[in-house]
Each structure stands twice: as C-alpha cells, then as structure tokens.
Amino acid sequence: MAKLKPITGTEYFLWKYLPSIPLAAAFLAAFLIVTTIHLTLTIRTKTHFNHILAIGGLMQVLGYAARIWAHFSTDTIPPYIMQSCLIILAPVLYAASVYMCLSRIIRSSGGERLSLVRPRWITRVFVLADFATLNVQGNGAGLTGSDTKAVARAGQWIVIAGLGIQVATVGFFVLVAVVWHRRMGRWVRAEERMEVELVNDGQAMGDGSMEGQSMPSELPPWRTGLWMLYICSALIGVRSVFRLVEYVQGPEGYLLSREWPTYSLDGSLMLLLQIVYVIWFPKDFKVEMSDRRKKWMRLLK
C-alpha cells in the first residue's frame, strides 16, 4: 500500500500529502478528451496557430499521469519534477495561443491601425515574453525537486520571478486588447451610422438601390473572439496569482501542503479555459498572405 515517504536516503519530504489517484485520473481523462476535440478542430479548420494550445493540453495529460505515478513513488524525485514542470508550464503555451489569436483577430478585421501595438509585433513581443517565462519557470521548477533545501528554495524564487513576469505580461496584453476593442467599437459604430445615413438619403431621393439593406444584427466574429480571449486571460491571470502566492508561502505554506488548491485554482481553471476555447473556437480569423510573402513563396518555388 502506498504511503508518504521521504526522499530515499534522506529525511526530506518532497510531498506534504499523498497524491490522489482518483483526482489525477479524472483530470487526466478530462484534459485528454478536450485536447482531442481541440486538436480535431485545429486540423479540420487548418488554423495551425492553435496547435500550441493542444501541446499545452498534452502537457497537462502527462502532468496528471505523473501525479498518479507519484502516488506510488513519493520518495523519488523524477515524478515530482515531471508533474511540477508540465502542470506549471502548460498555461504558458495557453497564453501564447491567446496572444497569437488577438493578432489574427485584429488583422482579419482590418483594424490594424487601431491597435496600441502593431499586430505583427503582438505575436512577437508577447510570445517572446511568454517563452521567457517558460524558460524561467522551467528552470525554477526543475530545481524545486532538489533534495537540498537551499537549492529547492532558490528554485521556488525563480518560479516566483517567472510567474511575476507572466502576470505582468497578461495584464499588458489585456490592456492592448481592451484599447483595441474600444477603438474598433467606435469605428464600427461610425461606419454603421454612415451606412444608415446613406440608406436614409437613398430612400429620401427615391433611389431603390438602397432598399432592403439593413445592418447585421449578429454579433461580429471579432467581438466574440475578444470575449473568449478576455475569459481565457482572466483564467490564466487568476491561476498565475494563485501559483505566485503558493510559491511565496513555500513548501510549508497552506497551499503547497494541501492538494485541493492545485485542482481548484489551477487544474479546474485551465480545464475551463480549454473548454471555453473549444466552444468559441477561433476558426474565422484566418489572415491572408501578404504580397511580400507571396513574392517570396513564388521565388522559393
């Protein structure tokens, strides 16, 4: 029967509780199902930028599989490091997908000039910052599994630094999205008023060419896409703040010494993010190839 044990040859406990098999198995199955659906939609719609989020989902599956392994091996380091790295780093890939999605929403909607950051730079700047946090958190998470307390503590502070960068990046991203949302909304309303005036002028002049035309009542895809991104960003932000507080408290703190916060404030939120992403899957934001890129493609052929 499995029981909580210190690292072999030491008196240091990596785990403060015995990882639950039913919980880990349930989340493994849930992430596997939603990631499979996500990957199927990505392939069918040929929206290749969504592959990154699918990789994050697979990392979650492997991370919770490692927690099942850890249930039987609380005295060994590999399963602890594996589950820690995979579950901590998967949301970084979720964030990268969200950042790339905003760039495509802006470019496919023709609102490039309204953005605080040029759409092409949104992907470069935010994804670069995201992978910087991936590198920092990855290095820190690897050190937290050390059997030397000083090294493990150093790893915790490295993870804290990475999480801090992630929270700041998500905050600035939301600012960019909100500013563009407001500017785009004003621009669309101005266009709608102009079209209504043209319709009224045409009717007043007896011009039948404008009859039967009306403004679309359906919510434009870019707005739906933005609200999906807001929800995903909020979930990533809440989860990152939780992890930040968890690592600041340290291994003896309330959050790291109990299992329920990991599932309630990380696993559940990231699973919800993937479900939201699948429900409002961003399939309508394909960007046409630029003339310059077309020229290069012709030259390469």
Short mmCIF file of C-alpha atoms in Angstrom, two decimals:
data_model
loop_
_atom_site.label_atom_id
_atom_site.label_comp_id
_atom_site.label_asym_id
_atom_site.label_seq_id
_atom_site.Cartn_x
_atom_site.Cartn_y
_atom_site.Cartn_z
CA MET A 1 0.00 0.00 0.00
CA ALA A 2 1.33 3.44 -1.00
CA LYS A 3 2.32 5.81 1.78
CA LEU A 4 4.06 9.16 2.18
CA LYS A 5 7.83 8.70 2.38
CA PRO A 6 10.90 10.99 2.43
CA ILE A 7 13.40 11.04 -0.45
CA THR A 8 15.42 7.84 -0.40
CA GLY A 9 18.43 8.21 1.90
CA THR A 10 17.23 11.49 3.44
CA GLU A 11 14.62 12.80 5.86
CA TYR A 12 13.33 15.41 3.38
CA PHE A 13 9.73 15.04 2.19
CA LEU A 14 9.03 16.29 -1.36
CA TRP A 15 5.30 15.79 -0.84
CA LYS A 16 3.27 17.04 2.11
CA TYR A 17 0.36 14.76 1.17
CA LEU A 18 -0.19 11.53 -0.76
CA PRO A 19 -1.31 12.47 -4.31
CA SER A 20 -4.85 11.30 -5.05
CA ILE A 21 -5.23 8.75 -7.85
CA PRO A 22 -8.98 9.38 -8.48
CA LEU A 23 -8.47 13.16 -8.81
CA ALA A 24 -5.43 12.82 -11.06
CA ALA A 25 -7.16 10.19 -13.23
CA ALA A 26 -10.29 12.34 -13.58
CA PHE A 27 -8.32 15.39 -14.69
CA LEU A 28 -6.13 13.29 -16.98
CA ALA A 29 -9.24 11.94 -18.73
CA ALA A 30 -10.89 15.39 -18.92
CA PHE A 31 -7.81 17.06 -20.42
CA LEU A 32 -7.35 14.17 -22.85
CA ILE A 33 -10.94 14.48 -24.11
CA VAL A 34 -10.97 18.27 -24.52
CA THR A 35 -7.47 18.29 -26.07
CA THR A 36 -8.53 15.65 -28.60
CA ILE A 37 -11.55 17.77 -29.56
CA HIS A 38 -9.34 20.87 -29.81
CA LEU A 39 -6.79 19.08 -32.00
CA THR A 40 -9.54 17.74 -34.28
CA LEU A 41 -10.98 21.25 -34.75
CA THR A 42 -7.49 22.64 -35.42
CA ILE A 43 -6.82 20.08 -38.15
CA ARG A 44 -10.26 20.44 -39.75
CA THR A 45 -10.15 24.25 -39.84
CA LYS A 46 -6.43 24.41 -40.72
CA THR A 47 -5.83 27.02 -38.01
CA HIS A 48 -2.30 25.90 -37.29
CA PHE A 49 -1.59 28.51 -34.61
CA ASN A 50 -3.98 26.55 -32.37
CA HIS A 51 -1.57 23.60 -32.27
CA ILE A 52 0.35 25.31 -29.48
CA LEU A 53 -2.62 25.14 -27.12
CA ALA A 54 -3.04 21.46 -28.00
CA ILE A 55 0.57 20.86 -26.94
CA GLY A 56 -0.26 22.55 -23.63
CA GLY A 57 -3.20 20.18 -23.23
CA LEU A 58 -0.98 17.15 -23.82
CA MET A 59 1.42 18.51 -21.19
CA GLN A 60 -1.48 18.57 -18.72
CA VAL A 61 -2.32 14.95 -19.57
CA LEU A 62 1.27 13.87 -18.94
CA GLY A 63 1.46 16.03 -15.81
CA TYR A 64 -1.54 14.34 -14.19
CA ALA A 65 -0.22 10.94 -15.29
CA ALA A 66 2.96 11.83 -13.38
CA ARG A 67 0.85 12.58 -10.29
CA ILE A 68 -0.57 9.04 -10.49
CA TRP A 69 3.00 7.75 -10.71
CA ALA A 70 3.97 9.94 -7.76
CA HIS A 71 1.25 8.33 -5.64
CA PHE A 72 3.36 5.17 -5.59
CA SER A 73 6.76 6.93 -5.56
CA THR A 74 6.70 9.82 -3.09
CA ASP A 75 10.31 9.00 -2.20
CA THR A 76 11.68 9.57 -5.73
CA ILE A 77 12.40 12.86 -7.50
CA PRO A 78 11.51 12.19 -11.21
CA PRO A 79 7.68 12.01 -10.90
CA TYR A 80 7.65 15.12 -8.68
CA ILE A 81 9.71 17.17 -11.14
CA MET A 82 7.76 15.83 -14.12
CA GLN A 83 4.33 16.75 -12.76
CA SER A 84 5.57 20.08 -11.42
CA CYS A 85 7.18 21.19 -14.69
CA LEU A 86 4.39 20.01 -17.00
CA ILE A 87 1.46 21.38 -14.99
CA ILE A 88 3.21 24.68 -14.24
CA LEU A 89 4.42 25.26 -17.82
CA ALA A 90 1.32 24.18 -19.81
CA PRO A 91 -0.52 27.51 -19.19
CA VAL A 92 2.43 29.34 -20.76
CA LEU A 93 1.51 27.67 -24.06
CA TYR A 94 -2.16 28.54 -23.49
CA ALA A 95 -1.15 32.17 -23.13
CA ALA A 96 0.93 32.01 -26.33
CA SER A 97 -2.15 30.80 -28.25
CA VAL A 98 -4.24 33.63 -26.80
CA TYR A 99 -1.63 36.21 -27.84
CA MET A 100 -1.45 34.89 -31.40
CA CYS A 101 -5.23 34.77 -31.61
CA LEU A 102 -5.53 38.51 -30.82
CA SER A 103 -3.10 39.32 -33.63
CA ARG A 104 -5.24 37.37 -36.08
CA ILE A 105 -8.48 38.92 -34.86
CA ILE A 106 -7.07 42.41 -35.43
CA ARG A 107 -5.59 41.64 -38.85
CA SER A 108 -8.61 39.71 -40.15
CA SER A 109 -10.95 42.54 -39.02
CA GLY A 110 -8.96 45.25 -40.82
CA GLY A 111 -8.31 47.20 -37.62
CA GLU A 112 -4.50 47.21 -37.64
CA ARG A 113 -4.20 50.99 -37.35
CA LEU A 114 -6.35 51.00 -34.19
CA SER A 115 -4.02 48.78 -32.12
CA LEU A 116 -1.61 50.08 -29.47
CA VAL A 117 0.91 47.53 -30.73
CA ARG A 118 1.21 46.61 -34.40
CA PRO A 119 -0.47 43.21 -34.94
CA ARG A 120 2.70 41.60 -36.28
CA TRP A 121 4.54 42.76 -33.16
CA ILE A 122 1.80 41.48 -30.83
CA THR A 123 2.76 37.90 -31.62
CA ARG A 124 6.49 38.60 -31.47
CA VAL A 125 6.52 40.68 -28.28
CA PHE A 126 4.02 38.71 -26.20
CA VAL A 127 5.09 35.25 -27.34
CA LEU A 128 8.75 36.18 -26.72
CA ALA A 129 7.84 37.35 -23.20
CA ASP A 130 5.78 34.19 -22.75
CA PHE A 131 8.64 31.89 -23.68
CA ALA A 132 10.96 33.88 -21.44
CA THR A 133 8.63 32.99 -18.56
CA LEU A 134 8.59 29.41 -19.85
CA ASN A 135 12.37 29.27 -19.59
CA VAL A 136 12.49 30.92 -16.16
CA GLN A 137 9.69 28.82 -14.69
CA GLY A 138 11.07 25.64 -16.26
CA ASN A 139 14.48 26.15 -14.71
CA GLY A 140 12.95 27.01 -11.34
CA ALA A 141 10.50 24.09 -11.36
CA GLY A 142 13.37 21.70 -12.05
CA LEU A 143 15.27 22.97 -9.02
CA THR A 144 12.29 22.64 -6.66
CA GLY A 145 12.71 18.87 -6.79
CA SER A 146 16.22 19.03 -5.33
CA ASP A 147 16.89 17.14 -2.10
CA THR A 148 18.92 20.16 -0.94
CA LYS A 149 16.63 22.66 0.79
CA ALA A 150 18.68 25.70 -0.28
CA VAL A 151 18.56 24.68 -3.95
CA ALA A 152 14.85 23.88 -3.74
CA ARG A 153 14.20 27.29 -2.15
CA ALA A 154 16.20 29.02 -4.89
CA GLY A 155 14.07 27.16 -7.44
CA GLN A 156 10.91 28.45 -5.76
CA TRP A 157 12.05 32.06 -6.07
CA ILE A 158 12.97 31.53 -9.71
CA VAL A 159 9.45 30.19 -10.34
CA ILE A 160 8.06 33.23 -8.49
CA ALA A 161 10.02 35.55 -10.80
CA GLY A 162 8.68 33.71 -13.86
CA LEU A 163 5.10 33.87 -12.57
CA GLY A 164 5.51 37.59 -11.87
CA ILE A 165 6.61 38.17 -15.46
CA GLN A 166 3.64 36.14 -16.68
CA VAL A 167 1.13 38.14 -14.61
CA ALA A 168 2.61 41.43 -15.90
CA THR A 169 2.55 40.17 -19.50
CA VAL A 170 -1.08 39.05 -19.26
CA GLY A 171 -2.01 42.41 -17.73
CA PHE A 172 -0.39 44.39 -20.56
CA PHE A 173 -1.96 42.06 -23.13
CA VAL A 174 -5.44 42.70 -21.71
CA LEU A 175 -4.75 46.46 -21.86
CA VAL A 176 -3.82 46.18 -25.56
CA ALA A 177 -6.94 44.10 -26.25
CA VAL A 178 -9.30 46.45 -24.37
CA VAL A 179 -7.93 49.58 -26.07
CA TRP A 180 -8.30 47.98 -29.50
CA HIS A 181 -11.79 46.71 -28.58
CA ARG A 182 -12.97 50.22 -27.67
CA ARG A 183 -11.39 51.86 -30.72
CA MET A 184 -12.74 49.19 -33.05
CA GLY A 185 -16.20 49.53 -31.50
CA ARG A 186 -16.21 53.29 -32.09
CA TRP A 187 -15.01 52.81 -35.67
CA VAL A 188 -17.68 50.18 -36.42
CA ARG A 189 -20.43 52.36 -34.91
CA ALA A 190 -19.28 55.30 -37.03
CA GLU A 191 -19.40 53.10 -40.13
CA GLU A 192 -22.87 51.88 -39.18
CA ARG A 193 -24.15 55.44 -38.72
CA MET A 194 -22.70 56.41 -42.09
CA GLU A 195 -24.38 53.44 -43.76
CA VAL A 196 -27.72 54.24 -42.12
CA GLU A 197 -27.44 57.83 -43.33
CA LEU A 198 -26.71 56.62 -46.85
CA VAL A 199 -29.75 54.31 -46.71
CA ASN A 200 -31.96 57.16 -45.47
CA ASP A 201 -30.62 59.55 -48.10
CA GLY A 202 -31.23 56.95 -50.80
CA GLN A 203 -34.82 56.43 -49.63
CA ALA A 204 -35.42 60.18 -49.47
CA MET A 205 -34.18 60.52 -53.06
CA GLY A 206 -36.31 57.59 -54.20
CA ASP A 207 -33.25 55.52 -55.07
CA GLY A 208 -34.39 51.89 -54.89
CA SER A 209 -30.82 50.60 -54.87
CA MET A 210 -30.57 51.04 -51.08
CA GLU A 211 -33.90 49.39 -50.24
CA GLY A 212 -33.90 46.14 -48.36
CA GLN A 213 -30.48 46.78 -46.83
CA SER A 214 -30.14 46.67 -43.05
CA MET A 215 -27.38 46.44 -40.50
CA PRO A 216 -26.39 42.93 -39.43
CA SER A 217 -27.85 42.03 -36.04
CA GLU A 218 -25.49 39.11 -35.42
CA LEU A 219 -22.53 39.76 -33.14
CA PRO A 220 -19.43 40.23 -35.34
CA PRO A 221 -16.89 37.38 -35.01
CA TRP A 222 -14.17 39.73 -33.74
CA ARG A 223 -16.25 40.64 -30.69
CA THR A 224 -16.98 37.01 -29.88
CA GLY A 225 -13.29 36.24 -30.29
CA LEU A 226 -12.29 39.07 -27.98
CA TRP A 227 -14.66 37.98 -25.22
CA MET A 228 -13.25 34.47 -25.50
CA LEU A 229 -9.75 35.94 -25.09
CA TYR A 230 -10.84 38.02 -22.07
CA ILE A 231 -12.20 34.91 -20.33
CA CYS A 232 -9.04 32.92 -21.10
CA SER A 233 -6.80 35.78 -19.95
CA ALA A 234 -8.75 36.11 -16.69
CA LEU A 235 -8.42 32.37 -16.02
CA ILE A 236 -4.67 32.47 -16.73
CA GLY A 237 -4.30 35.56 -14.53
CA VAL A 238 -6.15 34.04 -11.54
CA ARG A 239 -4.20 30.81 -11.88
CA SER A 240 -0.86 32.67 -12.08
CA VAL A 241 -1.66 34.73 -8.98
CA PHE A 242 -2.55 31.52 -7.13
CA ARG A 243 0.76 29.92 -8.11
CA LEU A 244 2.60 33.10 -7.18
CA VAL A 245 1.10 33.10 -3.67
CA GLU A 246 1.67 29.35 -3.38
CA TYR A 247 5.40 29.61 -4.07
CA VAL A 248 5.81 32.72 -1.91
CA GLN A 249 4.36 30.74 1.02
CA GLY A 250 6.88 27.96 0.38
CA PRO A 251 6.66 24.19 0.92
CA GLU A 252 5.41 24.59 4.49
CA GLY A 253 2.67 27.03 3.46
CA TYR A 254 -1.02 26.19 3.35
CA LEU A 255 -1.33 25.99 -0.45
CA LEU A 256 1.63 23.69 -1.19
CA SER A 257 0.93 21.43 1.77
CA ARG A 258 -2.62 20.60 0.60
CA GLU A 259 -3.86 19.04 -2.62
CA TRP A 260 -7.23 20.73 -3.15
CA PRO A 261 -5.81 24.16 -4.17
CA THR A 262 -3.89 22.59 -7.08
CA TYR A 263 -7.10 21.17 -8.53
CA SER A 264 -9.42 24.05 -7.60
CA LEU A 265 -7.22 27.01 -8.54
CA ASP A 266 -5.08 25.52 -11.31
CA GLY A 267 -6.40 22.31 -12.85
CA SER A 268 -10.07 23.35 -12.90
CA LEU A 269 -9.33 26.82 -14.27
CA MET A 270 -7.08 25.52 -17.05
CA LEU A 271 -9.61 22.83 -17.96
CA LEU A 272 -12.31 25.51 -18.12
CA LEU A 273 -10.01 27.59 -20.36
CA GLN A 274 -9.70 24.75 -22.84
CA ILE A 275 -13.46 24.18 -22.80
CA VAL A 276 -14.13 27.88 -23.45
CA TYR A 277 -11.57 27.86 -26.27
CA VAL A 278 -13.26 24.84 -27.88
CA ILE A 279 -16.77 26.31 -27.56
CA TRP A 280 -15.73 29.61 -29.18
CA PHE A 281 -13.02 28.08 -31.33
CA PRO A 282 -11.24 30.85 -33.30
CA LYS A 283 -11.70 29.39 -36.78
CA ASP A 284 -12.83 32.60 -38.55
CA PHE A 285 -9.67 34.64 -38.12
CA LYS A 286 -7.50 33.47 -40.99
CA VAL A 287 -5.08 36.10 -42.28
CA GLU A 288 -4.44 36.47 -45.98
CA MET A 289 -0.84 36.01 -47.07
CA SER A 290 0.86 39.37 -47.65
CA ASP A 291 2.04 40.38 -51.13
CA ARG A 292 5.65 40.30 -49.94
CA ARG A 293 5.28 36.79 -48.59
CA LYS A 294 3.55 35.66 -51.81
CA LYS A 295 6.50 37.03 -53.78
CA TRP A 296 8.98 35.11 -51.62
CA MET A 297 6.91 31.93 -51.96
CA ARG A 298 6.98 32.28 -55.76
CA LEU A 299 10.76 32.78 -55.69
CA LEU A 300 11.23 29.71 -53.48
CA LYS A 301 9.19 27.61 -55.87
#
